[in-house]
């Protein structure tokens, strides 16, 4: 496929490996619906599907193609819990709220994994997740985490691996220890986008690509969304633009709370069939603040993410950076051919928890899953839909989280974030 996302650089292995990515028309003229959704990533598409399934008249627009943002091009790792460990959340929120957030995340996992069978699509799910320790002094914390998850969160699926076990599981001697989570896994992220969109269309949602929202006006009791060729009138609106919220300035609130960090991934040429990398087929993330994450593709490439950037510019020579990072962990691949490099914008919040907020009458904004949106964006979209129809009220647990704006105002918040990230990247290396 030759199509390139205008908002995320590079051609991804996901795009190249997909045989069918259906297109959707752009909106033409005025449209009336009960609910309007802006943004066709996991959050928006999952909300549209859930609403349409419950008989709600819903319209969804995306400025580009569905999945052109983070949802079509991420690391595909589902994870367990929220972005921060439950044991860390206990310190800030207390045991009860931490347990409630963990329960939501487990629901997210279960419901995500049920979607393909229910709607007849495939996401290429493969089980297993390893979190590897790159600094000796964090070994005890990882081991304690495995114990706490079993004892306090009734989650017995995490096993501690010592150094030799870690080396055998990953195929690298670089890490001091690891934990293996047998209760989660990884997917082909673009297949999830395509599946959600197809199911939403089948359920009756009106879906439009290449239709930017240029403004949102809640005056007069109905929400009016301006597009290039008409106005969408709806009772309520979901803004699900995530890290891309400032591109069209449709509303100014979300970009103050959700900041884009650019993250880049490379896929090597297929490796020999007898290589010893990840024999168990797990996905890996590591203990760096600037996390490295990798896994094998079904055609035996190493797909490796780790290059990050804190400006809108695409760095030069992404492949060179990725190859150097691969070589630190897998020295035998220091000369590996990198066939695909691509990137996307991760929407982060200050506490690394999702942003869910009513930003004007009838308008909710959801985003900022901070690198943990494969299951949580999909689920939060579903929870918003269920809050609209009165089916369940779990969204309140996320709505109640304190997600402050980034400091520095419009002019300074990106330079300040750059400084903070550079600092943490330095600590990772020390
Ligand atoms: C490189 C990378 C690796 C990642 N790895 C992982 C991982 O392994 N595991 C994990 O859980 N998470 C990961 N993430 C994060 C995850 O992908 C996101 O949290 C999730 O996809 C967010 O989904 P979303 O629907 O909220 O936003 P997005 O998918 O970013 O969608 C937002 C959409 O809004 C549209 N839009 C913006 N402005 C407008 C407008 N004015 N009008 C209409 N449409 C508009 C955009 O075109 C875009 O399609 C990663 C992200 C990246 C970039």
CSV table of C-alpha atoms and ligand atoms in Angstrom, one decimal:
chain,number,residue,atom,x,y,z
A,1,UNK,CA,0.0,0.0,0.0
A,2,UNK,CA,1.4,3.4,-1.0
A,3,UNK,CA,-0.8,5.7,1.2
A,4,UNK,CA,1.2,7.7,3.7
A,5,UNK,CA,-0.4,9.3,6.8
A,6,UNK,CA,-0.1,13.1,6.6
A,7,UNK,CA,0.3,13.4,10.4
A,8,UNK,CA,2.6,10.5,11.3
A,9,UNK,CA,5.9,9.9,9.4
A,10,UNK,CA,7.0,6.8,7.5
A,11,UNK,CA,5.3,3.8,6.1
A,12,UNK,CA,4.7,1.3,8.9
A,13,UNK,CA,5.1,-2.5,8.7
A,14,UNK,CA,1.4,-2.6,9.7
A,15,UNK,CA,0.4,-0.6,6.6
A,16,UNK,CA,2.6,-2.7,4.4
A,17,UNK,CA,1.3,-6.0,5.9
A,18,UNK,CA,-2.4,-5.2,5.6
A,19,UNK,CA,-4.1,-6.4,2.5
A,20,UNK,CA,-7.3,-4.4,2.9
A,21,UNK,CA,-7.8,-1.0,4.5
A,22,UNK,CA,-11.2,0.2,3.4
A,23,UNK,CA,-11.7,3.9,2.7
A,24,UNK,CA,-14.6,6.1,3.9
A,25,UNK,CA,-16.1,9.2,2.1
A,26,UNK,CA,-15.6,12.7,3.4
A,27,UNK,CA,-18.6,14.6,4.7
A,28,UNK,CA,-20.5,16.8,2.3
A,29,UNK,CA,-23.2,19.2,3.4
A,30,UNK,CA,-25.0,19.5,6.7
A,31,UNK,CA,-25.5,16.4,8.9
A,32,UNK,CA,-27.8,15.9,11.9
A,33,UNK,CA,-27.2,13.1,14.5
A,34,UNK,CA,-27.7,12.5,18.2
A,35,UNK,CA,-24.0,12.2,18.8
A,36,UNK,CA,-21.0,13.6,16.9
A,37,UNK,CA,-17.5,12.2,17.4
A,38,UNK,CA,-14.3,14.0,16.3
A,39,UNK,CA,-11.3,11.7,15.8
A,40,UNK,CA,-11.2,8.2,14.3
A,41,UNK,CA,-8.6,6.4,16.5
A,42,UNK,CA,-9.5,3.7,19.1
A,43,UNK,CA,-11.3,6.2,21.4
A,44,UNK,CA,-13.6,7.6,18.7
A,45,UNK,CA,-14.2,4.4,16.8
A,46,UNK,CA,-14.9,2.3,19.9
A,47,UNK,CA,-17.4,4.9,21.1
A,48,UNK,CA,-19.1,5.0,17.7
A,49,UNK,CA,-19.4,1.3,17.6
A,50,UNK,CA,-20.8,1.0,21.1
A,51,UNK,CA,-23.4,3.7,20.5
A,52,UNK,CA,-24.5,2.4,17.1
A,53,UNK,CA,-24.9,-1.1,18.7
A,54,UNK,CA,-27.3,0.5,21.2
A,55,UNK,CA,-29.3,2.1,18.4
A,56,UNK,CA,-28.0,5.7,18.8
A,57,UNK,CA,-27.7,7.8,15.7
A,58,UNK,CA,-24.0,8.7,15.6
A,59,UNK,CA,-21.6,10.4,13.2
A,60,UNK,CA,-17.8,10.3,13.4
A,61,UNK,CA,-15.4,12.4,11.4
A,62,UNK,CA,-11.6,12.2,11.1
A,63,UNK,CA,-9.3,14.8,9.6
A,64,UNK,CA,-7.4,12.1,7.8
A,65,UNK,CA,-7.8,8.3,7.5
A,66,UNK,CA,-8.8,6.3,10.5
A,67,UNK,CA,-5.7,5.1,12.3
A,68,UNK,CA,-3.5,7.8,10.8
A,69,UNK,CA,-2.8,9.0,14.4
A,70,UNK,CA,-1.4,6.8,17.2
A,71,UNK,CA,-4.0,4.0,16.8
A,72,UNK,CA,-2.8,2.7,13.5
A,73,UNK,CA,1.0,2.7,14.2
A,74,UNK,CA,1.7,2.0,17.8
A,75,UNK,CA,3.7,-0.8,19.5
A,76,UNK,CA,0.6,-3.0,19.8
A,77,UNK,CA,1.3,-4.0,23.5
A,78,UNK,CA,-1.9,-4.4,25.6
A,79,UNK,CA,-0.3,-4.3,29.0
A,80,UNK,CA,-2.0,-4.8,32.4
A,81,UNK,CA,-3.5,-2.1,34.6
A,82,UNK,CA,-3.1,1.6,33.9
A,83,UNK,CA,0.2,3.2,32.6
A,84,UNK,CA,1.4,3.6,36.2
A,85,UNK,CA,1.6,0.4,38.3
A,86,UNK,CA,-1.3,-0.1,40.8
A,87,UNK,CA,1.2,-0.1,43.6
A,88,UNK,CA,2.4,3.4,42.5
A,89,UNK,CA,-1.2,4.6,42.2
A,90,UNK,CA,-1.9,3.5,45.8
A,91,UNK,CA,0.5,6.2,47.1
A,92,UNK,CA,-1.4,9.0,45.3
A,93,UNK,CA,-5.0,7.7,45.2
A,94,UNK,CA,-5.3,5.1,48.0
A,95,UNK,CA,-5.8,1.3,47.7
A,96,UNK,CA,-9.6,1.4,46.9
A,97,UNK,CA,-9.3,3.8,44.0
A,98,UNK,CA,-6.2,2.0,42.7
A,99,UNK,CA,-8.1,-1.3,42.8
A,100,UNK,CA,-11.0,0.4,41.0
A,101,UNK,CA,-8.7,1.6,38.3
A,102,UNK,CA,-7.1,-1.8,38.0
A,103,UNK,CA,-10.6,-3.4,37.7
A,104,UNK,CA,-11.4,-1.0,34.8
A,105,UNK,CA,-8.2,-1.9,33.1
A,106,UNK,CA,-8.9,-5.6,33.4
A,107,UNK,CA,-12.4,-5.0,32.0
A,108,UNK,CA,-10.6,-3.1,29.2
A,109,UNK,CA,-8.5,-6.1,28.4
A,110,UNK,CA,-11.3,-8.7,28.5
A,111,UNK,CA,-13.6,-6.5,26.4
A,112,UNK,CA,-10.9,-5.7,23.9
A,113,UNK,CA,-10.1,-9.4,23.4
A,114,UNK,CA,-13.7,-10.2,23.0
A,115,UNK,CA,-14.3,-7.7,20.2
A,116,UNK,CA,-12.7,-9.6,17.3
A,117,UNK,CA,-14.8,-12.7,17.8
A,118,UNK,CA,-18.0,-10.8,18.4
A,119,UNK,CA,-17.6,-8.7,15.2
A,120,UNK,CA,-15.8,-11.2,13.0
A,121,UNK,CA,-12.4,-9.5,12.5
A,122,UNK,CA,-8.8,-10.4,13.4
A,123,UNK,CA,-6.3,-8.4,15.4
A,124,UNK,CA,-3.4,-10.9,15.3
A,125,UNK,CA,-3.4,-11.4,19.1
A,126,UNK,CA,-0.3,-13.1,20.5
A,127,UNK,CA,0.0,-13.8,24.3
A,128,UNK,CA,2.8,-12.8,26.6
A,129,UNK,CA,4.5,-9.6,27.9
A,130,UNK,CA,7.9,-9.2,29.4
A,131,UNK,CA,9.0,-6.1,31.4
A,132,UNK,CA,12.8,-6.0,31.6
A,133,UNK,CA,15.0,-4.3,34.2
A,134,UNK,CA,17.9,-2.2,32.8
A,135,UNK,CA,19.3,-1.1,36.2
A,136,UNK,CA,20.3,-3.4,39.0
A,137,UNK,CA,18.8,-1.3,41.7
A,138,UNK,CA,15.3,-1.8,40.3
A,139,UNK,CA,15.3,-5.6,40.5
A,140,UNK,CA,13.7,-5.7,44.0
A,141,UNK,CA,10.9,-3.3,42.9
A,142,UNK,CA,10.0,-5.5,39.9
A,143,UNK,CA,10.0,-8.7,42.1
A,144,UNK,CA,7.9,-7.0,44.7
A,145,UNK,CA,5.5,-5.8,42.0
A,146,UNK,CA,4.8,-9.4,40.9
A,147,UNK,CA,4.1,-10.4,44.5
A,148,UNK,CA,1.8,-7.4,45.2
A,149,UNK,CA,-0.2,-8.0,42.1
A,150,UNK,CA,-0.9,-11.5,43.2
A,151,UNK,CA,-1.6,-10.7,46.8
A,152,UNK,CA,-3.4,-7.3,46.7
A,153,UNK,CA,-4.9,-7.3,43.1
A,154,UNK,CA,-5.8,-11.0,42.8
A,155,UNK,CA,-3.6,-11.1,39.6
A,156,UNK,CA,-1.5,-14.2,39.7
A,157,UNK,CA,-0.2,-14.1,36.1
A,158,UNK,CA,3.1,-12.3,36.7
A,159,UNK,CA,6.3,-14.3,37.2
A,160,UNK,CA,9.7,-13.0,38.2
A,161,UNK,CA,12.6,-14.0,36.0
A,162,UNK,CA,16.2,-13.9,37.3
A,163,UNK,CA,19.1,-12.9,35.0
A,164,UNK,CA,19.7,-16.2,33.2
A,165,UNK,CA,16.0,-16.7,32.8
A,166,UNK,CA,15.6,-13.2,31.4
A,167,UNK,CA,18.5,-13.8,29.0
A,168,UNK,CA,16.9,-17.0,27.7
A,169,UNK,CA,13.5,-15.4,27.4
A,170,UNK,CA,14.6,-12.3,25.5
A,171,UNK,CA,17.7,-13.6,23.7
A,172,UNK,CA,19.8,-10.8,25.2
A,173,UNK,CA,22.2,-10.6,28.2
A,174,UNK,CA,21.6,-6.9,28.5
A,175,UNK,CA,18.9,-7.0,31.2
A,176,UNK,CA,19.4,-7.8,34.9
A,177,UNK,CA,16.0,-9.4,35.5
A,178,UNK,CA,12.4,-9.2,34.2
A,179,UNK,CA,8.8,-10.1,35.0
A,180,UNK,CA,6.7,-12.1,32.6
A,181,UNK,CA,3.0,-11.4,32.4
A,182,UNK,CA,1.1,-14.4,31.0
A,183,UNK,CA,-2.3,-12.6,31.4
A,184,UNK,CA,-1.8,-10.1,28.5
A,185,UNK,CA,-0.3,-9.9,25.0
A,186,UNK,CA,0.0,-7.9,21.8
A,187,UNK,CA,-1.8,-7.2,18.6
A,188,UNK,CA,-1.6,-5.7,15.1
A,189,UNK,CA,-2.8,-2.2,16.0
A,190,UNK,CA,-4.0,-1.2,12.5
A,191,UNK,CA,-6.1,-4.3,12.2
A,192,UNK,CA,-8.0,-3.2,15.4
A,193,UNK,CA,-8.7,0.2,13.7
A,194,UNK,CA,-10.0,-1.5,10.6
A,195,UNK,CA,-12.0,-3.9,12.5
A,196,UNK,CA,-13.6,-1.3,14.8
A,197,UNK,CA,-14.5,0.9,11.8
A,198,UNK,CA,-16.0,-1.9,9.8
A,199,UNK,CA,-18.1,-3.1,12.8
A,200,UNK,CA,-19.2,0.5,13.5
A,201,UNK,CA,-20.3,1.0,9.9
A,202,UNK,CA,-22.1,-2.3,9.9
A,203,UNK,CA,-23.9,-1.3,13.1
A,204,UNK,CA,-25.2,1.9,11.5
A,205,UNK,CA,-22.6,4.6,12.4
A,206,UNK,CA,-22.0,7.3,9.8
A,207,UNK,CA,-18.3,7.4,9.3
A,208,UNK,CA,-16.3,10.1,7.4
A,209,UNK,CA,-12.6,10.4,6.7
A,210,UNK,CA,-10.7,13.4,5.4
A,211,UNK,CA,-13.1,15.7,7.2
A,212,UNK,CA,-11.4,18.0,9.8
A,213,UNK,CA,-13.5,19.6,12.5
A,214,UNK,CA,-12.7,23.3,12.2
A,215,UNK,CA,-14.7,24.6,15.2
A,216,UNK,CA,-17.1,23.5,17.9
A,217,UNK,CA,-20.0,25.7,19.0
A,218,UNK,CA,-22.2,24.6,21.9
A,219,UNK,CA,-24.4,27.7,21.9
A,220,UNK,CA,-28.2,27.2,21.9
A,221,UNK,CA,-28.4,23.8,23.5
A,222,UNK,CA,-27.1,21.8,20.4
A,223,UNK,CA,-23.5,21.3,19.5
A,224,UNK,CA,-22.5,22.6,16.0
A,225,UNK,CA,-19.3,21.3,14.5
A,226,UNK,CA,-18.0,23.2,11.5
A,227,UNK,CA,-16.4,21.2,8.7
A,228,UNK,CA,-15.1,22.4,5.3
A,229,UNK,CA,-18.3,21.5,3.5
A,230,UNK,CA,-21.1,21.9,6.1
A,231,UNK,CA,-22.2,21.9,9.7
A,232,UNK,CA,-22.8,18.8,11.9
A,233,UNK,CA,-25.6,19.3,14.4
A,234,UNK,CA,-25.7,17.0,17.4
A,235,UNK,CA,-27.0,16.8,21.0
A,236,UNK,CA,-23.6,15.8,22.3
A,237,UNK,CA,-20.1,15.6,21.0
A,238,UNK,CA,-17.0,13.6,21.9
A,239,UNK,CA,-13.6,15.1,21.1
A,240,UNK,CA,-11.2,12.2,20.6
A,241,UNK,CA,-8.3,13.9,18.9
A,242,UNK,CA,-5.7,12.9,21.5
A,243,UNK,CA,-2.2,14.3,20.7
A,244,UNK,CA,-3.4,15.9,17.5
A,245,UNK,CA,-5.8,18.3,19.3
A,246,UNK,CA,-4.0,21.5,18.3
A,247,UNK,CA,-3.7,20.7,14.6
A,248,UNK,CA,-7.0,22.4,13.7
A,249,UNK,CA,-7.7,24.3,16.9
A,250,UNK,CA,-11.2,23.0,17.0
A,251,UNK,CA,-11.1,23.6,20.8
A,252,UNK,CA,-8.3,25.0,23.0
A,253,UNK,CA,-8.8,23.0,26.2
A,254,UNK,CA,-7.5,19.5,25.5
A,255,UNK,CA,-4.1,20.5,24.1
A,256,UNK,CA,-3.3,22.2,27.5
A,257,UNK,CA,-3.7,18.8,29.2
A,258,UNK,CA,-2.5,16.4,26.5
A,259,UNK,CA,0.9,16.9,25.0
A,260,UNK,CA,2.4,15.1,22.0
A,261,UNK,CA,5.6,13.1,22.2
A,262,UNK,CA,6.8,11.6,19.0
A,263,UNK,CA,7.9,8.0,19.2
A,264,UNK,CA,9.5,6.0,16.4
A,265,UNK,CA,9.6,2.3,15.5
A,266,UNK,CA,11.7,0.3,13.1
A,267,UNK,CA,11.3,-3.2,11.7
A,268,UNK,CA,14.3,-5.1,10.5
A,269,UNK,CA,14.5,-7.3,7.5
A,270,UNK,CA,13.3,-10.9,8.4
A,271,UNK,CA,15.7,-12.6,10.7
A,272,UNK,CA,17.0,-16.2,10.1
A,273,UNK,CA,14.4,-18.8,11.3
A,274,UNK,CA,16.9,-20.2,14.0
A,275,UNK,CA,17.6,-16.9,15.8
A,276,UNK,CA,17.2,-16.9,19.6
A,277,UNK,CA,15.3,-13.6,20.1
A,278,UNK,CA,12.1,-14.0,22.0
A,279,UNK,CA,11.5,-17.7,21.5
A,280,UNK,CA,8.3,-17.4,23.5
A,281,UNK,CA,6.8,-14.8,21.2
A,282,UNK,CA,6.3,-12.2,24.0
A,283,UNK,CA,6.4,-8.4,23.6
A,284,UNK,CA,8.9,-6.5,25.7
A,285,UNK,CA,9.1,-3.1,27.3
A,286,UNK,CA,11.9,-2.0,29.6
A,287,UNK,CA,12.4,0.0,32.8
A,288,UNK,CA,13.7,3.2,31.1
A,289,UNK,CA,11.7,6.3,31.5
A,290,UNK,CA,12.2,6.7,27.7
A,291,UNK,CA,10.9,3.1,27.4
A,292,UNK,CA,12.3,0.8,24.7
A,293,UNK,CA,9.8,-1.7,23.4
A,294,UNK,CA,10.1,-4.6,21.0
A,295,UNK,CA,8.7,-7.8,19.7
A,296,UNK,CA,8.8,-10.1,16.7
A,297,UNK,CA,6.4,-9.9,13.7
A,298,UNK,CA,4.8,-13.0,12.3
A,299,UNK,CA,7.3,-12.8,9.4
A,300,UNK,CA,10.2,-12.9,11.9
A,301,UNK,CA,11.3,-9.3,11.9
A,302,UNK,CA,12.4,-7.5,15.1
A,303,UNK,CA,10.1,-4.5,15.5
A,304,UNK,CA,11.8,-2.1,17.9
A,305,UNK,CA,10.5,1.2,19.3
A,306,UNK,CA,12.6,3.6,21.3
A,307,UNK,CA,13.6,6.7,19.4
A,308,UNK,CA,11.6,9.6,20.9
A,309,UNK,CA,11.4,13.3,20.0
A,310,UNK,CA,9.8,16.2,21.7
A,311,UNK,CA,9.3,18.6,18.7
A,312,UNK,CA,7.0,18.4,15.7
A,313,UNK,CA,9.9,17.9,13.4
A,314,UNK,CA,10.8,14.4,12.2
A,315,UNK,CA,14.4,13.7,13.2
A,316,UNK,CA,16.9,12.8,10.5
A,317,UNK,CA,18.1,9.2,10.2
A,318,UNK,CA,15.5,7.5,12.4
A,319,UNK,CA,16.7,4.1,11.1
A,320,UNK,CA,20.3,4.9,12.3
A,321,UNK,CA,19.1,5.7,15.8
A,322,UNK,CA,16.9,2.6,16.0
A,323,UNK,CA,19.7,0.4,14.7
A,324,UNK,CA,22.0,1.8,17.4
A,325,UNK,CA,19.4,1.1,20.1
A,326,UNK,CA,18.9,-2.4,18.8
A,327,UNK,CA,22.6,-3.0,18.8
A,328,UNK,CA,22.8,-2.1,22.6
A,329,UNK,CA,20.4,-5.0,23.3
A,330,UNK,CA,21.1,-7.4,20.4
A,331,UNK,CA,24.8,-6.7,19.4
A,332,UNK,CA,24.6,-9.4,16.7
A,333,UNK,CA,22.1,-7.1,14.9
A,334,UNK,CA,24.3,-4.0,14.8
A,335,UNK,CA,24.4,-4.1,11.0
A,336,UNK,CA,20.8,-5.3,10.5
A,337,UNK,CA,18.9,-3.9,7.6
A,338,UNK,CA,15.9,-1.8,8.7
A,339,UNK,CA,13.1,-2.2,6.1
A,340,UNK,CA,10.5,0.0,7.7
A,341,UNK,CA,10.7,3.1,10.0
A,342,UNK,CA,7.7,5.1,11.1
A,343,UNK,CA,6.4,7.1,14.0
A,344,UNK,CA,3.5,8.7,15.7
A,345,UNK,CA,2.4,11.1,18.4
A,346,UNK,CA,1.8,9.7,21.9
A,347,UNK,CA,-0.6,11.8,23.8
A,348,UNK,CA,0.7,12.2,27.4
A,349,UNK,CA,-0.7,13.8,30.5
A,350,UNK,CA,1.3,15.0,33.6
A,351,UNK,CA,0.2,12.1,35.9
A,352,UNK,CA,0.2,9.6,32.9
A,353,UNK,CA,-3.4,8.8,33.5
A,354,UNK,CA,-6.3,9.5,30.9
A,355,UNK,CA,-7.8,12.9,30.5
A,356,UNK,CA,-11.6,12.8,30.6
A,357,UNK,CA,-13.3,16.2,30.9
A,358,UNK,CA,-16.4,18.1,30.0
A,359,UNK,CA,-14.8,21.0,28.1
A,360,UNK,CA,-18.0,22.9,27.1
A,361,UNK,CA,-21.7,22.2,27.5
A,362,UNK,CA,-22.5,18.9,25.8
A,363,UNK,CA,-18.8,18.3,24.8
A,364,UNK,CA,-16.5,15.7,26.4
A,365,UNK,CA,-12.8,15.4,25.6
A,366,UNK,CA,-11.0,12.1,26.1
A,367,UNK,CA,-7.3,11.3,25.4
A,368,UNK,CA,-3.8,11.3,26.9
A,369,UNK,CA,-3.4,7.6,27.5
A,370,UNK,CA,0.3,8.1,27.8
A,371,UNK,CA,1.5,5.1,25.8
A,372,UNK,CA,-1.2,2.8,27.2
A,373,UNK,CA,-4.1,3.4,24.9
A,374,UNK,CA,-4.4,0.1,23.0
A,375,UNK,CA,-6.8,-1.2,25.6
A,376,UNK,CA,-7.5,2.0,27.6
A,377,UNK,CA,-8.5,4.3,24.7
A,378,UNK,CA,-10.7,1.5,23.2
A,379,UNK,CA,-12.3,0.9,26.6
A,380,UNK,CA,-12.7,4.6,27.5
A,381,UNK,CA,-14.5,5.2,24.3
A,382,UNK,CA,-16.9,2.4,25.2
A,383,UNK,CA,-17.3,3.7,28.7
A,384,UNK,CA,-18.2,7.2,27.3
A,385,UNK,CA,-20.8,5.6,25.1
A,386,UNK,CA,-22.2,3.7,28.0
A,387,UNK,CA,-22.3,6.8,30.1
A,388,UNK,CA,-24.4,8.5,27.3
A,389,UNK,CA,-26.9,5.7,27.2
A,390,UNK,CA,-26.9,5.2,31.0
A,391,UNK,CA,-25.7,1.6,30.7
A,392,UNK,CA,-22.8,1.9,33.2
A,393,UNK,CA,-21.0,4.7,35.1
A,394,UNK,CA,-17.4,3.5,35.2
A,395,UNK,CA,-16.4,6.7,33.3
A,396,UNK,CA,-16.8,8.7,36.5
A,397,UNK,CA,-13.8,6.9,38.0
A,398,UNK,CA,-11.7,8.4,35.2
A,399,UNK,CA,-13.5,11.7,35.1
A,400,UNK,CA,-12.6,12.2,38.8
A,401,UNK,CA,-8.8,11.9,38.2
A,402,UNK,CA,-6.9,15.1,38.6
A,403,UNK,CA,-5.2,15.8,35.3
A,404,UNK,CA,-3.7,19.3,35.5
A,405,UNK,CA,-2.6,21.4,32.5
A,406,UNK,CA,1.1,21.3,31.5
A,407,UNK,CA,2.9,24.3,33.0
A,408,UNK,CA,4.2,27.1,30.8
A,409,UNK,CA,1.2,28.3,28.9
A,410,UNK,CA,0.9,28.1,25.1
A,411,UNK,CA,4.4,29.4,24.4
A,412,UNK,CA,6.5,27.6,27.0
A,413,UNK,CA,4.8,24.2,27.7
A,414,UNK,CA,6.5,22.4,24.8
A,415,UNK,CA,10.1,23.8,25.5
A,416,UNK,CA,9.6,22.9,29.2
A,417,UNK,CA,8.5,19.4,28.3
A,418,UNK,CA,11.5,19.0,26.1
A,419,UNK,CA,13.8,20.0,29.0
A,420,UNK,CA,12.1,17.6,31.4
A,421,UNK,CA,12.3,14.7,28.9
A,422,UNK,CA,15.9,15.4,28.2
A,423,UNK,CA,16.6,15.2,31.9
A,424,UNK,CA,14.9,11.9,32.3
A,425,UNK,CA,16.6,10.5,29.2
A,426,UNK,CA,19.9,11.4,30.8
A,427,UNK,CA,19.0,9.7,34.1
A,428,UNK,CA,18.1,6.5,32.0
A,429,UNK,CA,21.7,6.5,30.8
A,430,UNK,CA,23.4,7.1,34.1
B,1,LIG,C1,4.8,5.0,18.3
B,1,LIG,C2,3.7,4.7,19.3
B,1,LIG,C3,3.8,3.6,20.0
B,1,LIG,C4,2.8,3.3,21.0
B,1,LIG,N1,2.8,2.1,21.6
B,1,LIG,C5,1.8,1.7,22.4
B,1,LIG,C6,1.7,0.4,22.9
B,1,LIG,O1,2.5,-0.5,22.7
B,1,LIG,N2,0.7,0.1,23.8
B,1,LIG,C7,-0.3,1.0,24.1
B,1,LIG,O2,-1.2,0.7,24.8
B,1,LIG,N3,-0.3,2.3,23.5
B,1,LIG,C8,0.7,2.6,22.7
B,1,LIG,N4,0.7,3.9,22.1
B,1,LIG,C9,-0.4,4.8,22.5
B,1,LIG,C10,-1.7,4.4,21.7
B,1,LIG,O3,-1.4,4.2,20.4
B,1,LIG,C11,-2.7,5.6,21.9
B,1,LIG,O4,-2.9,5.8,23.3
B,1,LIG,C12,-4.0,5.4,21.3
B,1,LIG,O5,-3.9,4.9,20.0
B,1,LIG,C13,-4.8,6.7,21.3
B,1,LIG,O6,-6.0,6.5,20.6
B,1,LIG,P1,-6.9,7.8,20.3
B,1,LIG,O7,-8.1,7.3,19.6
B,1,LIG,O8,-7.2,8.5,21.6
B,1,LIG,O9,-6.0,8.8,19.5
B,1,LIG,P2,-5.4,8.7,18.0
B,1,LIG,O10,-5.3,7.4,17.5
B,1,LIG,O11,-4.2,9.6,18.0
B,1,LIG,O12,-6.6,9.4,17.1
B,1,LIG,C14,-6.8,10.8,17.1
B,1,LIG,C15,-7.5,11.1,15.7
B,1,LIG,O13,-8.0,12.4,15.8
B,1,LIG,C16,-8.0,12.9,14.5
B,1,LIG,N5,-8.1,14.4,14.5
B,1,LIG,C17,-7.3,15.3,15.1
B,1,LIG,N6,-7.8,16.5,15.0
B,1,LIG,C18,-9.0,16.4,14.3
B,1,LIG,C19,-10.0,17.4,13.9
B,1,LIG,N7,-9.9,18.7,14.2
B,1,LIG,N8,-11.0,16.9,13.2
B,1,LIG,C20,-11.2,15.6,12.9
B,1,LIG,N9,-10.2,14.6,13.3
B,1,LIG,C21,-9.2,15.1,14.0
B,1,LIG,C22,-6.6,12.5,14.0
B,1,LIG,O14,-6.5,12.5,12.5
B,1,LIG,C23,-6.5,11.1,14.6
B,1,LIG,O15,-6.9,10.1,13.6
B,1,LIG,C24,1.7,4.2,21.2
B,1,LIG,C25,1.7,5.4,20.5
B,1,LIG,C26,2.6,5.6,19.5
B,1,LIG,C27,2.5,6.9,18.7
